[in-house]
Coordinates of C-alpha atoms in Angstrom, one line a residue:
X1483 CA 0.0 0.0 0.0
X1484 CA 1.7 3.2 -1.2
X1485 CA 1.0 6.7 0.0
X1486 CA 0.5 8.9 -3.1
X1487 CA 0.1 12.3 -1.4
X1488 CA 1.8 14.9 -3.6
X1489 CA 2.6 18.2 -1.9
X1490 CA 3.1 20.0 -5.2
X1491 CA -0.5 19.1 -6.3
X1492 CA -1.8 20.1 -2.9
X1493 CA -0.2 23.5 -3.0
X1494 CA -2.4 24.4 -6.0
X1495 CA -5.6 23.5 -4.1
X1496 CA -7.8 25.9 -2.2
X1497 CA -10.3 25.0 0.5
X1498 CA -11.4 21.9 2.4
X1499 CA -13.8 20.7 -0.3
X1500 CA -10.9 20.7 -2.8
X1501 CA -8.8 18.7 -0.4
X1502 CA -11.6 16.2 0.0
X1503 CA -11.8 15.9 -3.8
X1504 CA -8.1 15.3 -3.9
X1505 CA -7.9 12.6 -1.3
X1506 CA -11.0 10.9 -2.7
X1507 CA -9.4 10.6 -6.1
X1508 CA -6.3 9.2 -4.5
X1509 CA -8.3 6.5 -2.7
X1510 CA -10.4 5.8 -5.8
X1511 CA -7.4 5.4 -8.0
X1512 CA -6.2 2.3 -6.0
X1513 CA -8.4 -0.7 -6.7
X1514 CA -7.1 -2.4 -3.6
X1515 CA -9.1 0.2 -1.6
X1516 CA -12.1 1.2 -3.7
X1517 CA -13.8 -0.4 -6.7
X1518 CA -16.5 0.8 -9.1
X1519 CA -18.4 3.3 -7.1
X1520 CA -17.6 1.8 -3.7
X1521 CA -16.4 3.7 -0.7
X1522 CA -17.4 7.2 0.3
X1523 CA -15.8 10.3 1.7
X1524 CA -16.9 13.6 3.2
X1525 CA -15.9 16.9 4.7
X1526 CA -17.8 19.1 7.1
X1527 CA -18.0 22.9 6.3
X1528 CA -20.5 25.7 5.9
X1529 CA -22.3 27.6 3.2
X1530 CA -24.3 30.8 3.2
X1531 CA -27.9 30.3 2.1
X1532 CA -30.2 32.7 0.2
X1533 CA -31.2 34.5 3.4
X1534 CA -27.5 35.2 4.3
X1535 CA -27.6 32.6 7.0
X1536 CA -24.5 30.5 7.5
X1537 CA -25.4 26.8 7.5
X1538 CA -23.3 23.9 8.8
X1539 CA -23.2 21.3 6.1
X1540 CA -21.8 17.9 5.2
X1541 CA -20.2 17.7 1.8
X1542 CA -20.6 13.9 1.1
X1543 CA -20.1 11.7 -1.9
X1544 CA -23.2 11.6 -4.0
X1545 CA -24.9 8.7 -5.7
X1546 CA -23.6 8.0 -9.3
X1547 CA -20.1 9.3 -8.6
X1548 CA -17.0 7.3 -8.5
X1549 CA -14.2 8.3 -6.1
X1550 CA -11.6 7.8 -8.8
X1551 CA -13.0 10.6 -11.0
X1552 CA -15.2 12.6 -8.5
X1553 CA -15.2 16.4 -8.7
X1554 CA -16.7 19.0 -6.4
X1555 CA -20.2 18.7 -7.9
X1556 CA -20.1 15.1 -6.7
X1557 CA -20.3 16.3 -3.1
X1558 CA -23.7 17.6 -2.4
X1559 CA -24.1 19.9 0.6
X1560 CA -26.4 18.3 3.2
X1561 CA -27.7 20.1 6.3
X1562 CA -25.5 18.8 9.1
X1563 CA -27.9 19.4 11.9
X1564 CA -30.7 17.6 10.1
X1565 CA -28.5 14.5 9.6
X1566 CA -27.5 14.4 13.2
X1567 CA -31.2 14.7 14.3
X1568 CA -32.0 11.8 11.9
X1569 CA -29.3 9.8 13.7
X1570 CA -31.1 10.3 17.0
X1571 CA -34.2 8.5 15.7
X1572 CA -35.1 5.1 17.0
X1573 CA -36.2 3.7 13.7
X1574 CA -36.1 4.7 10.1
X1575 CA -36.5 2.5 7.0
X1576 CA -33.8 2.9 4.3
X1577 CA -36.4 4.1 1.9
X1578 CA -37.5 6.8 4.3
X1579 CA -33.9 7.6 5.1
X1580 CA -33.1 8.3 1.4
X1581 CA -36.2 10.6 1.2
X1582 CA -35.0 12.5 4.2
X1583 CA -31.4 12.7 2.8
X1584 CA -32.9 14.5 -0.2
X1585 CA -34.9 16.7 2.0
X1586 CA -31.7 17.7 3.8
X1587 CA -30.1 18.8 0.5
X1588 CA -29.5 22.5 0.2
X1589 CA -29.7 22.2 -3.6
X1590 CA -32.6 20.0 -4.7
X1591 CA -31.0 19.4 -8.1
X1592 CA -27.8 17.9 -6.4
X1593 CA -27.1 14.2 -6.5
X1594 CA -28.6 12.0 -3.7
X1595 CA -26.2 11.8 -0.8
X1596 CA -24.4 8.5 0.1
X1597 CA -26.4 6.0 2.1
X1598 CA -23.7 6.4 4.7
X1599 CA -24.3 10.2 5.1
X1600 CA -25.8 9.9 8.6
X1601 CA -22.8 7.9 9.8
X1602 CA -20.4 10.5 8.4
X1603 CA -22.4 13.3 10.1
X1604 CA -22.1 11.5 13.5
X1605 CA -18.3 11.2 13.3
X1606 CA -17.1 14.5 14.9
X1607 CA -14.0 14.9 12.8
X1608 CA -14.0 17.2 9.8
X1609 CA -12.7 14.7 7.2
X1610 CA -14.0 11.1 6.9
X1611 CA -12.8 8.5 4.5
X1612 CA -14.4 5.1 4.0
X1613 CA -12.9 2.3 1.8
X1614 CA -13.5 -1.4 1.2
X1615 CA -9.8 -2.3 1.5
X1616 CA -9.2 -5.8 0.2
X1617 CA -6.6 -6.6 2.9
X1618 CA -8.7 -5.5 5.8
X1619 CA -11.9 -7.2 4.6
X1620 CA -10.1 -10.3 3.7
X1621 CA -8.7 -10.6 7.2
X1622 CA -12.2 -10.3 8.6
X1623 CA -13.3 -13.1 6.2
X1624 CA -11.3 -15.7 8.2
X1625 CA -12.2 -17.9 11.2
X1626 CA -10.1 -15.9 13.6
X1627 CA -10.3 -12.6 11.7
X1628 CA -11.8 -10.5 14.4
X1629 CA -9.0 -11.5 16.9
X1630 CA -6.4 -10.9 14.2
X1631 CA -7.7 -7.4 13.7
X1632 CA -7.7 -6.7 17.5
X1633 CA -4.2 -7.9 17.7
X1634 CA -3.2 -5.8 14.7
X1635 CA -4.8 -2.5 15.8
X1636 CA -5.2 -2.7 19.5
X1637 CA -7.2 0.2 21.0
X1638 CA -6.4 2.5 18.1
X1639 CA -9.2 1.0 15.9
X1640 CA -12.8 0.1 16.9
X1641 CA -13.7 -3.3 15.6
X1642 CA -17.5 -3.7 15.0
X1643 CA -19.5 -6.8 13.8
X1644 CA -21.1 -6.7 10.4
X1645 CA -24.4 -5.0 10.0
X1646 CA -26.4 -3.8 7.0
X1647 CA -25.3 -0.4 5.6
X1648 CA -27.6 2.6 6.0
X1649 CA -29.5 3.8 9.1
X1650 CA -28.9 0.7 11.3
X1651 CA -25.1 0.9 10.7
X1652 CA -25.2 4.6 11.8
X1653 CA -27.1 3.5 14.9
X1654 CA -24.5 0.8 15.7
X1655 CA -21.6 3.2 15.4
X1656 CA -23.3 5.8 17.5
X1657 CA -24.0 3.3 20.3
X1658 CA -20.5 1.9 20.2
X1659 CA -18.8 5.3 20.4
X1660 CA -21.1 6.9 22.9
X1661 CA -18.5 7.2 25.6
X1662 CA -15.4 6.9 23.4
X1663 CA -12.5 9.4 23.2
X1664 CA -12.4 10.2 19.5
X1665 CA -9.0 11.7 19.8
X1666 CA -7.5 8.4 20.7
X1667 CA -9.3 6.6 17.9
X1668 CA -7.6 6.2 14.5
X1669 CA -10.3 4.3 12.6
X1670 CA -13.3 2.0 12.7
X1671 CA -13.3 -1.5 11.0
X1672 CA -16.7 -2.9 10.1
X1673 CA -16.2 -6.7 9.8
X1674 CA -16.9 -8.0 6.2
X1675 CA -17.5 -4.5 5.1
X1676 CA -14.6 -2.0 5.2
X1677 CA -12.7 0.7 7.2
X1678 CA -13.3 4.3 8.2
X1679 CA -10.6 6.8 9.0
X1680 CA -11.1 10.4 10.1
X1681 CA -9.2 13.5 11.1
X1682 CA -9.2 17.3 11.2
X1683 CA -7.1 17.4 8.1
X1684 CA -7.5 15.6 4.8
X1685 CA -3.9 14.5 4.8
X1686 CA -4.1 13.0 8.3
X1687 CA -7.2 11.0 7.4
X1688 CA -5.7 9.8 4.1
X1689 CA -2.3 9.0 5.8
X1690 CA -4.1 7.0 8.5
X1691 CA -6.1 5.0 5.9
X1692 CA -2.8 4.0 4.1
X1693 CA -1.1 3.2 7.4
X1694 CA -3.9 0.9 8.7
X1695 CA -4.4 -0.9 5.4
X1696 CA -0.6 -1.3 5.1
X1697 CA -0.6 -3.0 8.5
X1698 CA -3.4 -5.4 7.3
X1699 CA -1.2 -6.2 4.2
X1700 CA 1.7 -6.8 6.6
X1701 CA -0.4 -9.2 8.6
X1702 CA -1.3 -11.2 5.4
X1703 CA 2.3 -11.2 4.4
X1704 CA 3.4 -12.5 7.8
X1705 CA 1.0 -15.4 7.5
X1706 CA 2.3 -16.3 4.0
X1707 CA -1.0 -15.3 2.3
X1708 CA 0.7 -13.6 -0.7
X1709 CA 2.7 -16.6 -1.5
X1710 CA -0.2 -19.0 -2.0
X1711 CA -1.7 -17.4 -5.1
X1712 CA -2.0 -20.3 -7.6
X1713 CA -0.9 -19.9 -11.2
X1714 CA -1.2 -22.3 -14.2
X1715 CA -1.0 -22.3 -18.0
X1716 CA -4.0 -23.3 -20.1
X1717 CA -3.8 -23.5 -23.8
X1718 CA -7.3 -22.9 -25.4
X1719 CA -8.7 -25.4 -27.8
X1720 CA -11.2 -24.7 -30.7
X1721 CA -14.0 -26.5 -28.9
X1722 CA -13.6 -24.1 -25.9
X1723 CA -14.7 -21.2 -28.0
X1724 CA -17.7 -23.0 -29.3
X1725 CA -18.6 -23.9 -25.7
X1726 CA -18.3 -20.3 -24.8
X1727 CA -20.8 -19.3 -27.5
X1728 CA -23.1 -22.1 -26.4
X1729 CA -22.9 -21.0 -22.8
X1730 CA -23.6 -17.4 -23.6
X1731 CA -26.6 -18.4 -25.7
X1732 CA -28.0 -20.5 -22.9
X1733 CA -27.5 -17.6 -20.4
X1734 CA -29.1 -15.2 -22.8
X1735 CA -32.1 -17.5 -23.1
X1736 CA -32.4 -17.6 -19.3
X1737 CA -32.0 -13.8 -19.0
X1738 CA -34.5 -13.1 -21.8
X1739 CA -32.2 -10.8 -23.6
X1740 CA -28.7 -10.5 -25.1
X1741 CA -25.7 -10.5 -22.7
X1742 CA -22.0 -10.5 -22.8
X1743 CA -19.6 -13.1 -21.5
X1744 CA -15.8 -13.0 -21.0
X1745 CA -13.4 -15.8 -20.5
X1746 CA -10.3 -15.0 -18.5
X1747 CA -7.6 -17.7 -18.7
X1748 CA -4.6 -15.7 -17.4
X1749 CA -2.1 -17.7 -15.3
X1750 CA -3.8 -16.5 -12.1
X1751 CA -7.3 -17.3 -13.3
X1752 CA -6.3 -20.7 -14.6
X1753 CA -4.4 -21.3 -11.4
X1754 CA -7.4 -20.5 -9.2
X1755 CA -9.7 -22.7 -11.5
X1756 CA -7.3 -25.6 -10.8
X1757 CA -7.7 -25.5 -7.0
X1758 CA -9.0 -28.8 -5.6
X1759 CA -12.1 -27.4 -4.0
X1760 CA -12.7 -24.3 -6.1
X1761 CA -16.3 -25.1 -6.8
X1762 CA -16.9 -24.8 -3.0
X1763 CA -14.8 -21.6 -2.7
X1764 CA -16.9 -19.7 -5.2
X1765 CA -20.1 -20.7 -3.5
X1766 CA -19.1 -19.2 -0.1
X1767 CA -19.7 -15.6 -0.8
X1768 CA -18.0 -12.4 -2.0
X1769 CA -15.3 -10.2 -0.4
X1770 CA -17.8 -7.8 0.9
X1771 CA -21.6 -7.9 0.6
X1772 CA -21.6 -4.7 -1.4
X1773 CA -19.9 -6.5 -4.2
X1774 CA -22.8 -9.0 -4.3
X1775 CA -25.0 -6.3 -5.8
X1776 CA -22.7 -6.5 -8.9
X1777 CA -21.7 -10.2 -8.8
X1778 CA -24.5 -11.9 -6.9
X1779 CA -23.9 -13.7 -3.6
X1780 CA -22.0 -16.6 -5.1
X1781 CA -20.6 -17.9 -8.4
X1782 CA -21.1 -20.9 -10.7
X1783 CA -18.8 -23.9 -11.1
X1784 CA -18.5 -25.2 -14.6
X1785 CA -16.8 -28.4 -16.0
X1786 CA -16.0 -29.6 -19.5
X1787 CA -19.7 -29.2 -20.5
X1788 CA -20.4 -25.7 -19.1
X1789 CA -24.2 -25.8 -19.9
X1790 CA -24.6 -28.4 -17.1
X1791 CA -22.9 -26.2 -14.6
X1792 CA -25.1 -23.2 -15.7
X1793 CA -28.2 -25.3 -15.2
X1794 CA -27.0 -26.3 -11.7
X1795 CA -26.5 -22.6 -10.8
X1796 CA -29.9 -21.6 -12.0
X1797 CA -31.6 -24.2 -9.8
X1798 CA -29.3 -23.3 -6.8
X1799 CA -30.0 -19.6 -7.2
X1800 CA -33.8 -20.3 -7.2
X1801 CA -33.4 -22.3 -4.0
X1802 CA -31.3 -19.5 -2.4
X1803 CA -34.1 -17.0 -3.3
X1804 CA -36.9 -19.3 -2.1
X1805 CA -35.1 -19.9 1.2
X1806 CA -34.5 -16.3 2.1
X1807 CA -37.1 -14.1 0.3
X1808 CA -40.1 -12.3 1.9
X1809 CA -43.3 -11.3 0.1
X1810 CA -42.0 -7.9 -1.0
X1811 CA -39.0 -9.3 -2.9
X1812 CA -38.9 -9.7 -6.7
X1813 CA -36.6 -12.4 -7.8
X1814 CA -33.7 -11.1 -9.8
X1815 CA -32.5 -13.0 -12.9
X1816 CA -30.9 -16.4 -12.3
X1817 CA -27.9 -16.0 -14.5
X1818 CA -24.5 -16.0 -12.6
X1819 CA -22.2 -13.0 -12.9
X1820 CA -19.1 -15.0 -12.4
X1821 CA -18.1 -18.7 -12.8
X1822 CA -15.0 -20.8 -12.3
X1823 CA -14.5 -23.0 -15.4
X1824 CA -12.5 -25.9 -13.9
X1825 CA -8.8 -25.8 -15.0
X1826 CA -9.6 -23.3 -17.7
X1827 CA -10.1 -20.0 -15.8
X1828 CA -12.8 -17.6 -14.9
X1829 CA -16.0 -16.6 -16.8
X1830 CA -17.8 -13.3 -16.3
X1831 CA -21.4 -12.5 -17.4
X1832 CA -23.0 -9.1 -17.6
X1833 CA -25.8 -7.2 -19.6
X1834 CA -23.4 -4.7 -21.2
X1835 CA -19.7 -3.7 -21.6
X1836 CA -19.5 -1.4 -18.6
X1837 CA -21.0 -3.9 -16.1
X1838 CA -18.8 -6.7 -17.6
X1839 CA -15.7 -4.6 -16.6
X1840 CA -17.1 -4.2 -13.1
X1841 CA -17.7 -7.9 -12.6
X1842 CA -14.3 -8.8 -14.0
X1843 CA -12.5 -6.3 -11.8
X1844 CA -14.4 -7.3 -8.6
X1845 CA -14.0 -11.1 -9.3
X1846 CA -10.2 -10.7 -9.9
X1847 CA -9.8 -9.1 -6.5
X1848 CA -12.1 -11.6 -4.9
X1849 CA -10.3 -14.7 -6.1
X1850 CA -7.0 -13.4 -4.6
X1851 CA -8.7 -12.6 -1.3
X1852 CA -10.3 -16.1 -1.2
X1853 CA -6.8 -17.6 -1.4
X1854 CA -5.5 -15.3 1.3
X1855 CA -8.4 -16.4 3.5
X1856 CA -7.6 -20.0 2.9
X1857 CA -4.0 -19.4 4.0
X1858 CA -5.4 -18.0 7.3
X1859 CA -7.6 -20.9 8.1
X1860 CA -10.4 -20.8 5.5
X1861 CA -12.4 -18.3 3.4
X1862 CA -15.3 -17.4 5.7
X1863 CA -17.7 -15.0 4.1
X1864 CA -21.0 -13.9 5.7
X1865 CA -23.9 -16.3 5.8
X1866 CA -26.2 -16.3 2.8
X1867 CA -29.0 -14.6 4.6
X1868 CA -26.8 -11.5 5.2
X1869 CA -25.7 -11.6 1.5
X1870 CA -29.3 -11.9 0.4
X1871 CA -30.3 -8.9 2.5
X1872 CA -27.8 -6.7 0.6
X1873 CA -28.5 -8.2 -2.8
X1874 CA -32.3 -7.8 -2.2
X1875 CA -31.9 -4.5 -0.3
X1876 CA -35.1 -2.4 -0.6
X1877 CA -33.0 0.4 -2.2
X1878 CA -31.8 -2.0 -4.9
X1879 CA -35.3 -3.4 -5.4
X1880 CA -36.6 0.2 -6.0
X1881 CA -34.1 0.5 -8.8
X1882 CA -35.4 -2.8 -10.3
X1883 CA -39.0 -1.6 -10.1
X1884 CA -38.0 1.6 -12.0
X1885 CA -37.3 -0.7 -14.9
X1886 CA -34.8 1.3 -16.8
X1887 CA -34.9 0.2 -20.5
X1888 CA -31.6 -1.0 -21.9
X1889 CA -30.1 0.4 -25.0
X1890 CA -31.3 -1.0 -28.3
X1891 CA -28.3 -3.3 -28.9
X1892 CA -27.0 -3.7 -25.3
X1893 CA -25.5 -7.2 -25.0
X1894 CA -25.1 -7.7 -28.7
X1895 CA -21.7 -8.4 -30.2
X1896 CA -20.7 -7.1 -33.6
X1897 CA -17.6 -7.6 -35.8
X1898 CA -16.8 -4.7 -38.2
X1899 CA -13.9 -5.1 -40.6
X1900 CA -12.2 -2.1 -42.2
X1901 CA -13.0 -0.2 -39.0
X1902 CA -10.3 2.4 -38.9
X1903 CA -11.8 4.8 -41.4
X1904 CA -14.7 5.7 -43.7
X1905 CA -17.8 3.5 -43.7
X1906 CA -16.4 1.0 -41.2
X1907 CA -15.5 3.6 -38.6
X1908 CA -18.9 5.3 -38.9
X1909 CA -20.6 1.9 -38.4
X1910 CA -18.6 1.2 -35.2
X1911 CA -19.5 4.6 -33.8
X1912 CA -23.2 4.0 -34.6
X1913 CA -23.2 0.5 -33.1
X1914 CA -21.6 1.8 -29.9
X1915 CA -24.2 4.6 -29.7
X1916 CA -26.9 1.8 -29.7
X1917 CA -25.2 -0.1 -26.9
X1918 CA -23.4 -2.9 -28.8
X1919 CA -20.0 -4.3 -28.0
X1920 CA -17.9 -4.2 -31.1
X1921 CA -14.8 -6.0 -32.4
X1922 CA -13.2 -3.4 -34.7
X1923 CA -10.8 -5.0 -37.2
X1924 CA -8.4 -3.3 -39.6
X1925 CA -4.9 -3.6 -40.9
X1926 CA -4.1 0.0 -40.0
X1927 CA -1.9 0.5 -36.9
X1928 CA -3.9 3.6 -36.0
X1929 CA -6.8 1.4 -35.0
X1930 CA -5.7 1.1 -31.4
X1931 CA -5.3 4.9 -31.1
X1932 CA -8.7 5.6 -32.6
X1933 CA -10.6 3.5 -30.0
X1934 CA -8.2 3.8 -27.1
X1935 CA -9.9 3.6 -23.7
X1936 CA -13.3 2.5 -25.0
X1937 CA -14.2 -0.6 -23.0
X1938 CA -17.0 -1.5 -25.4
X1939 CA -14.6 -1.8 -28.3
X1940 CA -12.0 -4.6 -28.9
X1941 CA -9.6 -3.3 -31.6
X1942 CA -7.7 -6.0 -33.5
X1943 CA -5.1 -5.2 -36.0
X1944 CA -5.6 -8.0 -38.5
X1945 CA -5.0 -8.7 -42.2
X1946 CA -8.4 -10.2 -43.1
X1947 CA -6.9 -12.0 -46.1
X1948 CA -4.8 -14.1 -43.7
X1949 CA -7.0 -17.2 -42.8
X1950 CA -5.0 -18.0 -39.6
X1951 CA -4.9 -14.4 -38.4
X1952 CA -8.7 -14.1 -39.1
X1953 CA -9.5 -17.2 -37.1
X1954 CA -7.4 -16.0 -34.2
X1955 CA -9.2 -12.6 -34.3
X1956 CA -12.6 -14.2 -34.2
X1957 CA -11.6 -16.4 -31.3
X1958 CA -10.3 -13.3 -29.4
X1959 CA -13.7 -11.7 -30.0
X1960 CA -15.5 -14.7 -28.6
X1961 CA -13.2 -14.9 -25.6
X1962 CA -13.7 -11.1 -24.8
X1963 CA -17.5 -10.8 -25.4
X1964 CA -18.8 -14.4 -25.5
X1965 CA -19.9 -14.8 -29.1
X1966 CA -20.8 -13.1 -32.4
X1967 CA -24.3 -11.8 -33.4
X1968 CA -23.6 -9.3 -36.1
X1969 CA -20.9 -9.3 -38.9
X1970 CA -20.4 -6.2 -40.9
X1971 CA -18.2 -7.4 -43.8
X1972 CA -16.8 -4.1 -45.0
X1973 CA -13.0 -4.3 -45.5
X1974 CA -11.9 -3.4 -49.0
X1975 CA -10.1 -0.9 -51.1
X1976 CA -10.3 0.8 -54.5
X1977 CA -7.1 -0.1 -56.4
X1978 CA -5.3 2.3 -58.8
X1979 CA -7.2 2.6 -62.1
X1980 CA -5.8 0.1 -64.8
X1981 CA -7.2 -1.0 -68.2
X1982 CA -7.6 -4.7 -68.7
X1983 CA -4.9 -4.6 -71.4
X1984 CA -2.4 -3.2 -68.8
X1985 CA -3.6 -5.3 -65.8
X1986 CA -0.8 -6.6 -63.5
X1987 CA -1.4 -10.1 -62.2
X1988 CA -0.4 -9.2 -58.7
X1989 CA -2.7 -6.2 -58.5
X1990 CA -5.6 -8.2 -59.9
X1991 CA -5.1 -11.0 -57.4
X1992 CA -4.6 -8.6 -54.5
X1993 CA -7.9 -6.8 -55.4
X1994 CA -9.8 -10.1 -55.6
X1995 CA -8.2 -11.4 -52.3
X1996 CA -9.3 -8.3 -50.3
X1997 CA -12.5 -7.4 -52.0
X1998 CA -13.9 -10.9 -52.5
X1999 CA -12.0 -13.8 -50.9
X2000 CA -11.5 -12.1 -47.5
X2001 CA -15.3 -11.8 -47.1
X2002 CA -15.8 -15.5 -47.7
X2003 CA -13.0 -16.2 -45.1
X2004 CA -14.7 -13.9 -42.6
X2005 CA -18.1 -15.6 -43.1
X2006 CA -16.5 -19.0 -42.8
X2007 CA -14.7 -18.1 -39.6
X2008 CA -17.8 -16.6 -38.0
X2009 CA -20.6 -19.0 -39.1
X2010 CA -20.2 -21.4 -36.2
X2011 CA -20.6 -18.6 -33.8
X2012 CA -23.4 -16.8 -35.7
X2013 CA -25.3 -20.1 -35.5
X2014 CA -25.2 -19.7 -31.7
X2015 CA -25.7 -16.0 -31.8
X2016 CA -28.7 -13.8 -30.7
X2017 CA -30.8 -12.7 -33.7
X2018 CA -27.7 -13.2 -35.9
X2019 CA -27.1 -11.1 -39.0
X2020 CA -24.5 -10.6 -41.7
X2021 CA -24.2 -7.3 -43.6
X2022 CA -22.1 -7.1 -46.7
X2023 CA -21.0 -3.7 -48.0
X2024 CA -21.5 -3.7 -51.8
X2025 CA -20.7 -1.2 -54.4
X2026 CA -22.4 0.9 -57.1
X2027 CA -19.8 -0.4 -59.5
X2028 CA -21.7 -3.7 -59.8
X2029 CA -24.7 -2.2 -61.6
X2030 CA -22.7 0.7 -63.0
X2031 CA -19.1 -0.3 -63.8
X2032 CA -16.6 2.0 -65.3
X2033 CA -13.5 1.6 -67.4
X2034 CA -10.3 1.2 -65.5
X2035 CA -12.0 -0.5 -62.6
X2036 CA -12.1 -4.1 -63.8
X2037 CA -10.5 -5.7 -60.7
X2038 CA -12.6 -3.8 -58.2
X2039 CA -15.9 -4.2 -60.1
X2040 CA -15.4 -7.9 -60.8
X2041 CA -14.5 -8.5 -57.1
X2042 CA -17.6 -6.6 -55.9
X2043 CA -19.8 -8.4 -58.4
X2044 CA -18.5 -11.7 -57.0
X2045 CA -19.0 -10.4 -53.5
X2046 CA -22.7 -9.6 -54.3
X2047 CA -23.2 -13.1 -55.7
X2048 CA -21.4 -14.5 -52.6
X2049 CA -23.9 -12.7 -50.4
X2050 CA -26.8 -14.1 -52.4
X2051 CA -25.5 -17.7 -51.9
X2052 CA -24.9 -17.0 -48.2
X2053 CA -28.5 -15.9 -47.8
X2054 CA -29.7 -19.1 -49.4
X2055 CA -27.4 -21.2 -47.2
X2056 CA -27.7 -19.3 -43.9
X2057 CA -31.1 -17.7 -44.0
X2058 CA -32.7 -20.5 -42.0

């Protein structure tokens, strides 16, 4: 755990809110502390209202903001006295709490305050930081975790048992700290949840977070946890990619809409997948219950035939719901969000590209933490009832009832060739706007630069006339997004004008190879996956030169005429 405080950057900042933004971004930039919207921070201050009255407020992280990229507008000003009065109530449902948090906003257009806002208000220090640090939570997910944490931190840190986030957590902390000397306290650890630090300065609160998490990492290191991470090498076979497409299709049928799938077979993923009791490990629970909102409470275990494992998970998830639900709960979909594919690696499922990245990142951290926990006596996540309570939290159920409609092509996977310019590039941009995941292929080296940083695009520099390279590119597409639904066969070029009498053999053959043969090769490589696709389609980009050829364009016109006929035959063969 490194401290990234930079005095040069801090020297350019002005005011406590700016300091809170700075330390929030430092915390958010470290995935070992905060992942994908997790964690929250705050600073207490004051504002002058429209009547000229100075109001004490809490600037607290707002809903929808990520600590990694948060800016000042992401910290809505909330009436501090109102929050503290809420904290004195005996009971308050989480739905009512969220209503009152909005009532306490000084700007009604501001984002909704964090669900932990009342807890932040009750802590008397000016700056408060909260993270879901992997090392701290992993220690608490072991049989002797609470004792380990007590030994590690002594009286400097208050260790509290797990309780649901929100109002009841604020009540728990208030009761536990009623007679405490806050000046002697460095932090609060919530078992299976995370860690709070606080201070009168942003630097001190941030420094304390890094110090306490580093101590937890040291404890793991002392117990040999970091040396037990398994690694292995798995070499993919052709049948694996077909099985991925079959698995995605089955999961999509269960979900009732298109979805994405990713196969991670890195050395670490394959190593974890080779552990003797890995199917039991992924069934025990996530690193922290908050992660379960993204990943579900447990994962699936797949063998050589992954469909059987998926069916087992579907039945098991239904049993889990039936055992724990109450009348107000609406069952979520029964598709897993992560699975271990025995000896082959990890598989992630998600409705769209963004959520796929979230699931992949969280699961990568989780499988490391599971192995740390095993080294300290056994991975011991919370009971399924506690995990269910978070996954089916009333606040999450409200989002489900809102029924946000997905983008038109969310979950669909498209391949576009000739994607670095012109028609191909325009098509990629349009598909992305409609929610699709896109494999953009082109021979141009600038392809990576064009789509850099876009998680929904997999750019592959590929010569589409090369059968071997094209097969590898299609397999990479299936590994990354799970299958192929749409093929836009667009790659081509218009060669230099040449009369038939002057035609060079090499130029003629090159024109036919790119403008005709490569399209056949692309269809041939993708047909096995299109047959398992979701509403599959092939689009072939033709040319006006077919009905209206011109002199000097024999090679191009003949190739495009052949391509048009190829498309007709493809329709006859594949239409069914």
